[in-house]
CSV table of C-alpha atoms and ligand atoms in Angstrom, one decimal:
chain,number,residue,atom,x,y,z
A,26,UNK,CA,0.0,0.0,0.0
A,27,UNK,CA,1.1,3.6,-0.6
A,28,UNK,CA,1.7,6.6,0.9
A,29,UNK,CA,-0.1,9.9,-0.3
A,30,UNK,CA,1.5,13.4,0.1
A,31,UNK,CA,-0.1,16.4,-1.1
A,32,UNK,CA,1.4,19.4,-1.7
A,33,UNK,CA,5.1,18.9,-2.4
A,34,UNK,CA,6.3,22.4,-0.9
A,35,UNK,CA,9.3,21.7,0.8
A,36,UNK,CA,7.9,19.8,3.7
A,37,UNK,CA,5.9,17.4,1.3
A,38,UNK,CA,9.0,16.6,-1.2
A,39,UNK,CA,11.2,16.3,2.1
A,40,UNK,CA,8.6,13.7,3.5
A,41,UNK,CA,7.7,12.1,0.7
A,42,UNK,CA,12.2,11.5,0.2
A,43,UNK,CA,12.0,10.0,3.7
A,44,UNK,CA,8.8,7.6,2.8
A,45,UNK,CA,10.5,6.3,-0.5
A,46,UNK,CA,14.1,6.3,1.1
A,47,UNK,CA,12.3,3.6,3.6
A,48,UNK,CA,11.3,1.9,0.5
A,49,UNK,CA,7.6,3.1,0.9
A,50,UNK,CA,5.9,3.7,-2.9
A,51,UNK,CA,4.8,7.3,-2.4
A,52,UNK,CA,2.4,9.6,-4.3
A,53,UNK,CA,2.8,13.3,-4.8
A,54,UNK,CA,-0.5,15.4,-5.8
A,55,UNK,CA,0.4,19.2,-6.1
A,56,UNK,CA,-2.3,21.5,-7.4
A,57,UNK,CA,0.6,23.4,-8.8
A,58,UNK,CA,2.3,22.1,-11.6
A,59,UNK,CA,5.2,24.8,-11.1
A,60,UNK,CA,5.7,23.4,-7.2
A,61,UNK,CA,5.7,19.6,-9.2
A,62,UNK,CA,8.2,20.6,-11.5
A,63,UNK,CA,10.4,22.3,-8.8
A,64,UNK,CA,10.3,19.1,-6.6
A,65,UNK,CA,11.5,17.0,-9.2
A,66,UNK,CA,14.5,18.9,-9.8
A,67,UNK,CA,14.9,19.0,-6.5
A,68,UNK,CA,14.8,15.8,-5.2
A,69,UNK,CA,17.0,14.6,-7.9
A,70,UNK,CA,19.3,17.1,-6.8
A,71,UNK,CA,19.4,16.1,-3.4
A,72,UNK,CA,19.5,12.4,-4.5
A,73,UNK,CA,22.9,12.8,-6.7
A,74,UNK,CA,24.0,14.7,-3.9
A,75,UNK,CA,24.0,11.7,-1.8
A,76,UNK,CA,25.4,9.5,-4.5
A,77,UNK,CA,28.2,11.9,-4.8
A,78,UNK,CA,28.8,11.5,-0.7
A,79,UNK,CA,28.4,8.2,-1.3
A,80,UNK,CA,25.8,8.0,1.2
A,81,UNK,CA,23.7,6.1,-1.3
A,82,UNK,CA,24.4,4.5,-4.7
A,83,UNK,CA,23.3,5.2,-8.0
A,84,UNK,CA,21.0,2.3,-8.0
A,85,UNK,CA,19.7,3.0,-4.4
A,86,UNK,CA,19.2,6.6,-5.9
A,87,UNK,CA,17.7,5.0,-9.0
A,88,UNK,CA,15.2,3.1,-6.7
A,89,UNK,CA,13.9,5.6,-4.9
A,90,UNK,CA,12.9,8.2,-7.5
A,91,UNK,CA,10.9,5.4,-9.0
A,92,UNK,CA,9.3,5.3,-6.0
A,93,UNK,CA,8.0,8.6,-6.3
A,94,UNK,CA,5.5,9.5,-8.7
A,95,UNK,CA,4.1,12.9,-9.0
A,96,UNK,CA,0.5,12.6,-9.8
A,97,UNK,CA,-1.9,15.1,-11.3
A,98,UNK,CA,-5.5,13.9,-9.9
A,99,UNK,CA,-6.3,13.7,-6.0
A,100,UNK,CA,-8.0,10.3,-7.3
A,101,UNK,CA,-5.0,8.6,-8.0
A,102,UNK,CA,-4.2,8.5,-4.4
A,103,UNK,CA,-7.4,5.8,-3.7
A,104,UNK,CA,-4.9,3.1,-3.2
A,105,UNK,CA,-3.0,4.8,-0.3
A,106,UNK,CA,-3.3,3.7,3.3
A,107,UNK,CA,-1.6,7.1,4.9
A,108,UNK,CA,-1.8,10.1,3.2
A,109,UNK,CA,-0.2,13.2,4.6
A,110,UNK,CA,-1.0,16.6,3.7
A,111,UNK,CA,1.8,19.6,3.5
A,112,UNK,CA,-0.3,22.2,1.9
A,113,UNK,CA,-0.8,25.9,2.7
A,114,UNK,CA,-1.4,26.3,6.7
A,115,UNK,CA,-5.2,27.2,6.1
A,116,UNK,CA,-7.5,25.7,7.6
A,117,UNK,CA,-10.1,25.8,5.5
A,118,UNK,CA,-7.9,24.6,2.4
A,119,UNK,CA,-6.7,21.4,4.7
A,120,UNK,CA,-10.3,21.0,6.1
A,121,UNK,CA,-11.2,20.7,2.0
A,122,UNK,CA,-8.7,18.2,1.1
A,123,UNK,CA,-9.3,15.5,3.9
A,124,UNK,CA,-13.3,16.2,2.9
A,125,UNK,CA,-12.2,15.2,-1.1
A,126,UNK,CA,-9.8,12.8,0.8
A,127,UNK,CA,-12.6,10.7,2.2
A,128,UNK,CA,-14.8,10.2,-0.9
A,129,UNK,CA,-11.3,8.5,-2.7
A,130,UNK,CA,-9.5,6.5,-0.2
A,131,UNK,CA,-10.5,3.5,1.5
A,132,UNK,CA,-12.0,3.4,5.2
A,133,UNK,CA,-9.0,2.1,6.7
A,134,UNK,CA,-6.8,4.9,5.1
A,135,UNK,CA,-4.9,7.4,7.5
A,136,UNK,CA,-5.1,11.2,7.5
A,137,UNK,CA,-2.5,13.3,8.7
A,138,UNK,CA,-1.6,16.5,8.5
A,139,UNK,CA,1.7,17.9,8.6
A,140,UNK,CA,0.2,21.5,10.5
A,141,UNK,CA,2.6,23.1,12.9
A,142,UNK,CA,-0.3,25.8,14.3
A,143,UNK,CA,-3.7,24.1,13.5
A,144,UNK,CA,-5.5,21.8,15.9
A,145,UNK,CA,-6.1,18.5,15.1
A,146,UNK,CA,-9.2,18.1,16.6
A,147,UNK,CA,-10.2,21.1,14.1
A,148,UNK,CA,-9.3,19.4,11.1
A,149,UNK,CA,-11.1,15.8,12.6
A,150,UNK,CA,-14.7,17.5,12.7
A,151,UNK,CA,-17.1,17.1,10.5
A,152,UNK,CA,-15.4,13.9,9.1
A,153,UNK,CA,-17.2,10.8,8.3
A,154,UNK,CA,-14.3,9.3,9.8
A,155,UNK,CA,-13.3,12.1,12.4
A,156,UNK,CA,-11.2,8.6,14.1
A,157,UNK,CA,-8.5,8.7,11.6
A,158,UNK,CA,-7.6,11.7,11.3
A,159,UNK,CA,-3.8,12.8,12.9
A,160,UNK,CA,-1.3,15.1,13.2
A,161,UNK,CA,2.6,13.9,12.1
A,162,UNK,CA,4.4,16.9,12.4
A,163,UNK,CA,8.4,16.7,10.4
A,164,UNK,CA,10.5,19.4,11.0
A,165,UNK,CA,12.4,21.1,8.2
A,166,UNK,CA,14.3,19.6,6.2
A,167,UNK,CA,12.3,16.6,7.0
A,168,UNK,CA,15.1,14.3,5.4
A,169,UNK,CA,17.8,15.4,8.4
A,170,UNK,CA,15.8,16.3,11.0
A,171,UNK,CA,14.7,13.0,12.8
A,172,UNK,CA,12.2,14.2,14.5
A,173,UNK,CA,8.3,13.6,14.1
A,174,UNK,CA,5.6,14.5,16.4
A,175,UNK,CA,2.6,12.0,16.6
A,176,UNK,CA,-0.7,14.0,17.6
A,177,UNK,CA,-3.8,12.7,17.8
A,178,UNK,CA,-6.8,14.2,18.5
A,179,UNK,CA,-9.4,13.9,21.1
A,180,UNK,CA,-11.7,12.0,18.4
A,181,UNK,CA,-8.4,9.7,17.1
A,182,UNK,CA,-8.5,6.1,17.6
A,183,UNK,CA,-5.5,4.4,20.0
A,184,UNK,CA,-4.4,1.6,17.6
A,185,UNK,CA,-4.3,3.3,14.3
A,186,UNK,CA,-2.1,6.1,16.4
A,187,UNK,CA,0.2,3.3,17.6
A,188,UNK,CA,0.1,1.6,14.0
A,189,UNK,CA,1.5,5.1,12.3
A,190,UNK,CA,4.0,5.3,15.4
A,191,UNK,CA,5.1,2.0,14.2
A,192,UNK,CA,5.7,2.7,10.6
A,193,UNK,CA,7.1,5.9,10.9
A,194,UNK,CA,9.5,4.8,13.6
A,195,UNK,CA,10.3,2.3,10.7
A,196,UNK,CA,11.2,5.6,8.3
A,197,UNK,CA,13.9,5.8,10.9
A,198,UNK,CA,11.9,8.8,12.4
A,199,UNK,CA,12.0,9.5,16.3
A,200,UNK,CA,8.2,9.5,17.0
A,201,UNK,CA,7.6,11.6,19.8
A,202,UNK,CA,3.6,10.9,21.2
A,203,UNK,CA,1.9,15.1,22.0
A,204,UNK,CA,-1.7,16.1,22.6
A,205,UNK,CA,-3.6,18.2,20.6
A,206,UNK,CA,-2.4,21.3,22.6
A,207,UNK,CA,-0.6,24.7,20.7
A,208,UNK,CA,2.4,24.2,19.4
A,209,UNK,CA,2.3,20.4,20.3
A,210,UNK,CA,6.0,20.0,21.5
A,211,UNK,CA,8.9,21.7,20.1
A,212,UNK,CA,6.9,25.0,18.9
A,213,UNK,CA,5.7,25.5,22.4
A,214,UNK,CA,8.8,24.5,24.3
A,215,UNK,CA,11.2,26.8,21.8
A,216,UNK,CA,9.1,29.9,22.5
A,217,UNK,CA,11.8,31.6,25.6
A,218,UNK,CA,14.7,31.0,23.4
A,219,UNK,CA,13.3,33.6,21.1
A,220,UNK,CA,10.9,35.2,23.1
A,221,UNK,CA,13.4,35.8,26.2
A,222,UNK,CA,16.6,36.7,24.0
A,223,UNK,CA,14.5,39.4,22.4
A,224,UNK,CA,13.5,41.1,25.8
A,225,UNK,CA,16.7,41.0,27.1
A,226,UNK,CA,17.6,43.1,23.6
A,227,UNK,CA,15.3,45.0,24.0
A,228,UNK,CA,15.6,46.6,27.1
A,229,UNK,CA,19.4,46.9,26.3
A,230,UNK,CA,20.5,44.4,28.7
A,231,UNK,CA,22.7,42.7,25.6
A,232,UNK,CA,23.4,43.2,22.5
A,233,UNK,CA,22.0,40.3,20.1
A,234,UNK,CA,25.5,39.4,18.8
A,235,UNK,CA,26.4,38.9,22.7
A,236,UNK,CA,23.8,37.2,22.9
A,237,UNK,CA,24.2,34.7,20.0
A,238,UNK,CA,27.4,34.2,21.4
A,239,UNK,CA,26.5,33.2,24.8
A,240,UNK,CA,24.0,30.9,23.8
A,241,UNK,CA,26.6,29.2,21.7
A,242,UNK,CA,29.5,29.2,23.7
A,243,UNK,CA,28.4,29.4,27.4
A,244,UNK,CA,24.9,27.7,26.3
A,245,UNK,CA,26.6,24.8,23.9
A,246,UNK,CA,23.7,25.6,21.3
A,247,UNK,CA,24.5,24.9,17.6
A,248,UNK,CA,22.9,28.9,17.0
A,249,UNK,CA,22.0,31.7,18.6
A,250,UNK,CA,18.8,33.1,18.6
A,251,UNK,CA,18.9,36.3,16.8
A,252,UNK,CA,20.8,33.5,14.0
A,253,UNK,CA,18.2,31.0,14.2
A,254,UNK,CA,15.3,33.7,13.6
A,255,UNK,CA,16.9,34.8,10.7
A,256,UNK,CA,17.4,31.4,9.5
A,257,UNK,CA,13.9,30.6,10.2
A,258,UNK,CA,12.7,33.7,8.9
A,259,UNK,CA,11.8,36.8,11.0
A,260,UNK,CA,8.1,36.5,9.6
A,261,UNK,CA,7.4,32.7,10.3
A,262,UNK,CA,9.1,33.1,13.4
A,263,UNK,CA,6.9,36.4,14.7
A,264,UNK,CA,3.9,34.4,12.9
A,265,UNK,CA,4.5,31.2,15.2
A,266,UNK,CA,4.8,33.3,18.7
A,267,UNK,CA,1.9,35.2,17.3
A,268,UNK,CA,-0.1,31.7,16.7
A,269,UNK,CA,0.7,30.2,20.0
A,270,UNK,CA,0.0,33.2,22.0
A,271,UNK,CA,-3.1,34.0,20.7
A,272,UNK,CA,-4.5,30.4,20.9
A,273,UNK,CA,-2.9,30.0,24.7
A,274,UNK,CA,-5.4,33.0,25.7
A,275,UNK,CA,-2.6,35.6,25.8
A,276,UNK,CA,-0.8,34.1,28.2
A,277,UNK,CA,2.5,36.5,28.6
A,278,UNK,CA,4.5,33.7,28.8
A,279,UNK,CA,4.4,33.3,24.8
A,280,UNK,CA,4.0,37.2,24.4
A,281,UNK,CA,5.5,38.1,20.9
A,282,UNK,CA,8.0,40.7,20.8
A,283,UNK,CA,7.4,44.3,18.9
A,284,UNK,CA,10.8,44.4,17.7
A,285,UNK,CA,10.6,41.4,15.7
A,286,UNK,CA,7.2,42.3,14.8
A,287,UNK,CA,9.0,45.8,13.3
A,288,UNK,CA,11.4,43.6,11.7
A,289,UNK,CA,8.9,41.7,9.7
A,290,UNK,CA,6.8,44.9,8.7
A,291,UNK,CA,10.5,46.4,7.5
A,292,UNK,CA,10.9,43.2,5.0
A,293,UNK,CA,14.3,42.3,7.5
A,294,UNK,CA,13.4,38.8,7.2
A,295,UNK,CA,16.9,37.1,7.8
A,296,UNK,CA,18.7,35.0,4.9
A,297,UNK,CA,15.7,35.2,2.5
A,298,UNK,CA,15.4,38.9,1.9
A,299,UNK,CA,19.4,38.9,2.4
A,300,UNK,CA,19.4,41.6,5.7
A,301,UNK,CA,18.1,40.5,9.2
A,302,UNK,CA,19.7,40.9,12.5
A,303,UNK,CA,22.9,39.9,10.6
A,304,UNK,CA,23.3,40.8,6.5
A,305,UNK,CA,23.7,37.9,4.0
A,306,UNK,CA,25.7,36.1,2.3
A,307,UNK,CA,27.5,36.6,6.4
A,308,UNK,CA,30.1,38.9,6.5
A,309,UNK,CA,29.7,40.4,9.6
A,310,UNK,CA,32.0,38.9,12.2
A,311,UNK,CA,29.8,36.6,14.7
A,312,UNK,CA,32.0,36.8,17.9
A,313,UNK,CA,31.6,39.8,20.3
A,314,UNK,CA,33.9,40.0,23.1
A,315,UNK,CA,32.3,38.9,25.9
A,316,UNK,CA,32.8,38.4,29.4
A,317,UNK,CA,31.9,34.7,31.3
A,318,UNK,CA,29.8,36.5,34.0
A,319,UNK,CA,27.8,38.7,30.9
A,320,UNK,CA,27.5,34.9,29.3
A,321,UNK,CA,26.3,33.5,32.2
A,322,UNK,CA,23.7,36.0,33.2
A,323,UNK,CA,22.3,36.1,29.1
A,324,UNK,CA,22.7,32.1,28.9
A,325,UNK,CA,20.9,32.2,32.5
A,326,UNK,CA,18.0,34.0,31.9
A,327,UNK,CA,16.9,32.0,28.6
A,328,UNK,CA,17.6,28.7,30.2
A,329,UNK,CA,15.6,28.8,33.1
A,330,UNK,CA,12.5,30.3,30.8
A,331,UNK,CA,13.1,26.8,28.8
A,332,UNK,CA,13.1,24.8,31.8
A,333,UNK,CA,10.3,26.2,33.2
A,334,UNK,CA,8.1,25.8,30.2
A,335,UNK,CA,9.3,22.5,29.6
A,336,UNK,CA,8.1,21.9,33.5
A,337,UNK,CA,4.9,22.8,31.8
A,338,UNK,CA,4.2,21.1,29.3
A,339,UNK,CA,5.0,18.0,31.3
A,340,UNK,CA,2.8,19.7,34.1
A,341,UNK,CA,-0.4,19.9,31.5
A,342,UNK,CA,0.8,16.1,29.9
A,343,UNK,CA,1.3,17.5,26.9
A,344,UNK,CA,4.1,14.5,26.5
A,345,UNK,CA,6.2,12.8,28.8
A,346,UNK,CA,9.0,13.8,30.3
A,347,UNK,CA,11.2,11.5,27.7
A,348,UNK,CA,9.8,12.3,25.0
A,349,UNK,CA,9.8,16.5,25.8
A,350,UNK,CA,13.5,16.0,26.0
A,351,UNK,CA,14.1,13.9,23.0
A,352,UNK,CA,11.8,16.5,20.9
A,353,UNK,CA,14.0,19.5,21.9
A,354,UNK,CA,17.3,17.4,21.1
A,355,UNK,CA,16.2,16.0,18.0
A,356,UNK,CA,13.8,18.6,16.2
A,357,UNK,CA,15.9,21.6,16.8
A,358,UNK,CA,19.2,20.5,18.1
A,359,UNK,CA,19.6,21.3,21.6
A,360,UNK,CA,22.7,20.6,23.3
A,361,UNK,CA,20.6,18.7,25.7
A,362,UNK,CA,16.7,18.2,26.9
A,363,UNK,CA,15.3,20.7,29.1
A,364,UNK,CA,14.1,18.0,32.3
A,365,UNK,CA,17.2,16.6,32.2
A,366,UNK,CA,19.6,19.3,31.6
A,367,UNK,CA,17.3,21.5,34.6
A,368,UNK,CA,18.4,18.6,36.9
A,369,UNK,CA,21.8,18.4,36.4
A,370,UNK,CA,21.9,22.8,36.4
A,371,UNK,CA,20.3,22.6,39.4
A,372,UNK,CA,16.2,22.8,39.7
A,373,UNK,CA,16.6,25.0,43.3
A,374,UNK,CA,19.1,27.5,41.2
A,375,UNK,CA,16.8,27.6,38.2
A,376,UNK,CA,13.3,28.3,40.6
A,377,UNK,CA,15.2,31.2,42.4
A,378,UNK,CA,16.7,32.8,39.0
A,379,UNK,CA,12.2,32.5,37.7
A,380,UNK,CA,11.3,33.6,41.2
A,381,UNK,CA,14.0,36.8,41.1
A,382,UNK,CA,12.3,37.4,37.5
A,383,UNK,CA,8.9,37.6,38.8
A,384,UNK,CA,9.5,39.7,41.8
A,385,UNK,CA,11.4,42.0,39.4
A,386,UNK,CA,9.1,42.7,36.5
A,387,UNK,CA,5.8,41.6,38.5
A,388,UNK,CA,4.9,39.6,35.4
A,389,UNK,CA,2.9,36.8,35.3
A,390,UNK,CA,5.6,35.7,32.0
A,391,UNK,CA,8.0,34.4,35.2
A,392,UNK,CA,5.6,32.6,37.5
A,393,UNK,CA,7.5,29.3,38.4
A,394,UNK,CA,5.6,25.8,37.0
A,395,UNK,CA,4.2,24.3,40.2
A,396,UNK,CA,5.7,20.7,39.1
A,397,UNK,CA,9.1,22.6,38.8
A,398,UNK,CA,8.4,24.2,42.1
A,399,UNK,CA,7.5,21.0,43.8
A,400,UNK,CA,10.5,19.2,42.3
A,401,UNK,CA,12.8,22.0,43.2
A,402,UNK,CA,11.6,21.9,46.6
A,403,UNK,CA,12.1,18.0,47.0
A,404,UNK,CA,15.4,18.3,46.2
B,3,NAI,P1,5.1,25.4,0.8
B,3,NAI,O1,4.3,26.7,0.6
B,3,NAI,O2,6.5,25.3,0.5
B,3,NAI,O3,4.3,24.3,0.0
B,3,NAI,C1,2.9,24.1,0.0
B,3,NAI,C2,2.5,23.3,-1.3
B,3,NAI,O4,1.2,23.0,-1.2
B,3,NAI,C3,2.7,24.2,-2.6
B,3,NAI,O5,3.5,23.5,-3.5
B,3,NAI,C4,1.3,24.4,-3.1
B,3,NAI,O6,1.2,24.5,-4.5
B,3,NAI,C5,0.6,23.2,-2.5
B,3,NAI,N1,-0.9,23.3,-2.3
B,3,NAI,C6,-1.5,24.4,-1.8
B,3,NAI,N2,-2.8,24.1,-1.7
B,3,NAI,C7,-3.0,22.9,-2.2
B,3,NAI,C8,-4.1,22.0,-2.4
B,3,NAI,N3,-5.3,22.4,-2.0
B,3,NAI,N4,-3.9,20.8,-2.9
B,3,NAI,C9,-2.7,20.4,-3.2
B,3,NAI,N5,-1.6,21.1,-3.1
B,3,NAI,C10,-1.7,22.4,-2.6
B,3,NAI,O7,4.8,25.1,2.3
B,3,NAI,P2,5.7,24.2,3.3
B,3,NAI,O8,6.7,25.1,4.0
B,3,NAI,O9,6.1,23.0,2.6
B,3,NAI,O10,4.6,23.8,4.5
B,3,NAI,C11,3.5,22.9,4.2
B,3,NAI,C12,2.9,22.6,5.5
B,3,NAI,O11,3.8,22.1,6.4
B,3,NAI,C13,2.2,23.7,6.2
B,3,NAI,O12,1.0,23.2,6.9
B,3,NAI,C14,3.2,24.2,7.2
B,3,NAI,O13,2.7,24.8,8.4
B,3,NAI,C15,3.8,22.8,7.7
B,3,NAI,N6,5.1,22.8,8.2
B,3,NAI,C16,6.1,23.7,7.7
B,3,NAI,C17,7.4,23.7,8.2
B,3,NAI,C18,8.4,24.6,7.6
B,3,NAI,O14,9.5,24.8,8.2
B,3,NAI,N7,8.3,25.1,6.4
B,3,NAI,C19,7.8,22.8,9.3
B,3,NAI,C20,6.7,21.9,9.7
B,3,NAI,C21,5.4,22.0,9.2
């Protein structure tokens, strides 16, 4: 049986290369014949790339691509048993597909969705089959990044979300299980790294080179965050914070910044429009000088934001505690998870830095997690 994807943006052509590198048969329905074209190229691109690495042969390269076939009718997918969309985040346009979805494929076909912002349980109503419909959420690119989160919804059914851990487990994916909640994991998690670097830049407190620099040196982080929003774009990135905020009932622990929000209005996007906090191609030099207290203090006040709302999310069983840390580490490379790594900083050091924060500013952004509290205090 075959795997669907639809839309072939570059989430669906990554996830439809990891299906096919598994050896899955995998079809690719774009509505846009451009985007079709594009992937092609692409994924033969990336393919010889391999080859040339000698990661893969030419006949394992060979193999795959004729795994793949690009398809130009939503019909042709009536033979699948998963299909996973990666169109435009609307909910409306997904809410359409998975309705055309369910007049082709057979009952026992799986829906995902590949959404980063929208709720599961939203794209489950109204479905003749509200039971199979899930969340599988890669991260970009989805051929390196190993992590997937699972997420089903309050209407999904326990054995077809155990089956689709199974088999994407099998793509050589780490499946990471999250309820239906904003941001699922790693989107919900993340939000101090930005969120708390930009405050501190704000009020003047660092610069956002120093910054960068103490999350990478001091920190151990592969980026910064001033880098990693430009990488990610300064749009997406103010779009995300934006998304989760608003859906968490404004809760000021996810409140978006106004700087980045200036920097999206001002087209400063980061590597794609060529000028964000850095300009591009990079040729500013990335090392300040900084001082190990500075570091500390900058590294610090980030990392106990992270902890805490990874305490929460494991407060409001959003995932395990395992599985939290294995999200962080293996959809956006941190140095280490946040339970784990609070533990060994020190849980009592990381409530008194919150609780220093929230007599400070008197804002309900600091408030220590009660589990982290509790846990601190047991120490
Ligand atoms: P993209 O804009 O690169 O690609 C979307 C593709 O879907 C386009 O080729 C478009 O022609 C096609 N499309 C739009 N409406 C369609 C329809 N009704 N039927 C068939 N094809 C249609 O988008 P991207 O970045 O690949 O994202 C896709 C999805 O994955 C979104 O839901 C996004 O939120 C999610 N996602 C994106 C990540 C990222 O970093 N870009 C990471 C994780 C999830």
């Amino acid at each position: 049986m075959s795997v669907g994807v639809i839309g072939c943006g570059s989430m669906g052509s990554g996830i439809a290369q990891v299906a096919a590198q598994a050896g899955e048969t995998v079809l690719v329905f774009d509505t846009n014949s451009e985007a079709i074209k594009r992937a092609k190229a692409s994924l033969e691109a990336i393919l010889s790339r391999l080859v040339e690495k000698e990661r893969i042969t030419e006949d394992k390269k060979n193999q795959i691509l004729l795994r793949i076939e690009f398809v130009d009718s939503l019909k042709k997918l009536s033979h699948c048993n998963l299909v996973i969309e990666a169109i435009v985040e609307k909910i409306e346009a997904k809410q359409s597909v998975f309705e055309m979805l369910e007049k082709i494929v057979d009952v026992n076909c799986v829906l995902a969705s590949n959404t980063s912002s929208l709720s599961i349980a939203s794209l489950a109503k109204g479905r003749l089959h509200p039971e199979r419909i899930i969340g599988l959420h890669f991260f970009n690119p989805a051929p390196l990044m190993p992590l997937v989160e699972l997420i089903p919804s309050l209407l999904s059914n326990a054995a077809i979300v155990e089956n689709i851990r199974t088999r994407v487990a099998a793509w050589g994916k780490t499946v990471v299980l999250a309820k239906d909640t904003p941001g699922f994991i790693v989107n919900r998690v993340a939000r101090p790294f930005y969120g708390e670097a930009l405050k501190m830049y704000e009020e003047g407190l660092a610069g956002f080179q120093e910054i960068d620099q103490a999350m990478r040196e001091y920190g151990g982080f592969k980026m910064g965050p001033f880098q990693l929003m430009d990488l990610i774009g300064n749009d997406i990135n103010y779009a995300v914070t934006t998304t989760v905020w608003t859906q968490f009932y404004y809760d000021p622990r996810f409140k978006p910044s106004l700087t980045q929000c200036r920097m999206a209005e001002a087209g400063l996007l980061g590597r794609k429009s060529g000028q964000g906090y850095y300009s591009y191609p990079l040729n500013d030099d990335l090392t300040a000088p900084l001082d190990k207290a500075k570091a500390k203090f900058i590294f610090e006040r980030i990392f106990f934001m992270l902890v805490n709302e990874a305490y929460d999310a494991l407060f409001m069983q959003v995932a395990s505690a395992e599985d939290i840390d294995l999200a962080m580490q293996q959809g956006v490379n941190y140095p280490k998870g946040l339970i784990a790594w609070g533990k060994e900083y020190g849980l009592p050091t990381v409530l008194a830095g919150l609780e220093f924060l929230f007599e400070e500013y008197g804002d309900d952004r600091y408030r220590p997690n009660p589990l982290l509290r509790k846990t601190a205090k047991a120490i």
